[in-house]
Coordinates of C-alpha atoms in Angstrom, one line a residue:
M43 CA 29.7 21.6 -40.1
N44 CA 28.7 22.4 -36.5
S45 CA 30.7 24.2 -33.9
R46 CA 32.0 20.9 -32.4
A47 CA 33.8 19.9 -35.6
L48 CA 37.6 19.8 -35.6
S49 CA 39.3 22.9 -36.8
F50 CA 41.8 22.9 -39.6
Q51 CA 44.6 23.8 -37.1
T52 CA 43.6 20.8 -34.9
R53 CA 43.6 18.4 -37.9
K54 CA 46.9 19.8 -39.2
A55 CA 48.5 19.4 -35.7
M56 CA 47.4 15.7 -35.6
Q57 CA 48.8 15.1 -39.0
V58 CA 52.1 16.7 -38.0
H59 CA 52.5 14.9 -34.7
L60 CA 51.0 11.5 -35.7
G61 CA 51.9 11.4 -39.4
E62 CA 49.7 12.4 -42.3
Q63 CA 47.8 9.2 -42.7
A64 CA 47.2 8.5 -39.0
G65 CA 46.3 12.1 -38.3
T66 CA 43.8 12.1 -41.2
E67 CA 42.3 8.8 -40.1
L68 CA 41.9 10.0 -36.5
A69 CA 40.3 13.3 -37.6
E70 CA 37.8 11.4 -39.8
L71 CA 37.0 9.1 -36.9
V72 CA 36.4 12.1 -34.5
N73 CA 34.2 13.8 -37.1
H74 CA 32.2 10.6 -37.6
L75 CA 31.7 10.4 -33.9
I76 CA 30.6 14.0 -33.7
V77 CA 28.0 13.4 -36.4
R78 CA 26.8 10.2 -34.7
I79 CA 26.4 12.0 -31.3
D80 CA 24.4 14.8 -33.0
E81 CA 22.1 12.2 -34.6
L82 CA 21.6 10.5 -31.2
E83 CA 20.9 13.8 -29.5
R84 CA 18.3 14.7 -32.1
S85 CA 16.5 11.4 -31.9
K86 CA 16.6 11.2 -28.1
V87 CA 13.2 10.7 -26.4
N88 CA 12.3 11.2 -22.8
V89 CA 11.1 8.2 -20.9
T90 CA 8.3 8.7 -18.4
R91 CA 8.1 5.9 -15.9
V92 CA 4.6 4.5 -15.5
V93 CA 5.4 2.5 -12.4
P94 CA 7.8 3.9 -9.9
E95 CA 10.9 1.8 -9.3
P96 CA 11.0 0.1 -5.9
E97 CA 13.5 1.4 -3.5
E98 CA 14.5 -2.1 -2.4
P99 CA 14.3 -5.2 -4.4
C100 CA 11.4 -7.5 -3.4
I101 CA 12.6 -11.0 -2.6
Y102 CA 10.0 -13.6 -1.8
N103 CA 10.3 -17.2 -0.8
I104 CA 8.6 -19.3 -3.4
N105 CA 7.2 -21.6 -0.7
S106 CA 5.2 -18.7 0.8
F107 CA 3.0 -18.6 -2.4
R108 CA 2.2 -22.3 -2.4
R109 CA -1.1 -23.4 -0.9
A110 CA -1.1 -25.9 1.9
A111 CA -2.4 -29.3 0.8

């Protein structure tokens, strides 16, 4: 396991204070979340913007684009 995994003392404390079944269930959930976060961090990609975002939204009147008849 990695350094972010729950220690034995932490798991035991949760079992004592929450009950054995609830403490075990919560510890398993936390460990699952830790593994999932590690997977997401490993697969993370940087996104380079091709077009810069506008500072202000552009709002146009649709009638300004219509040709005069």
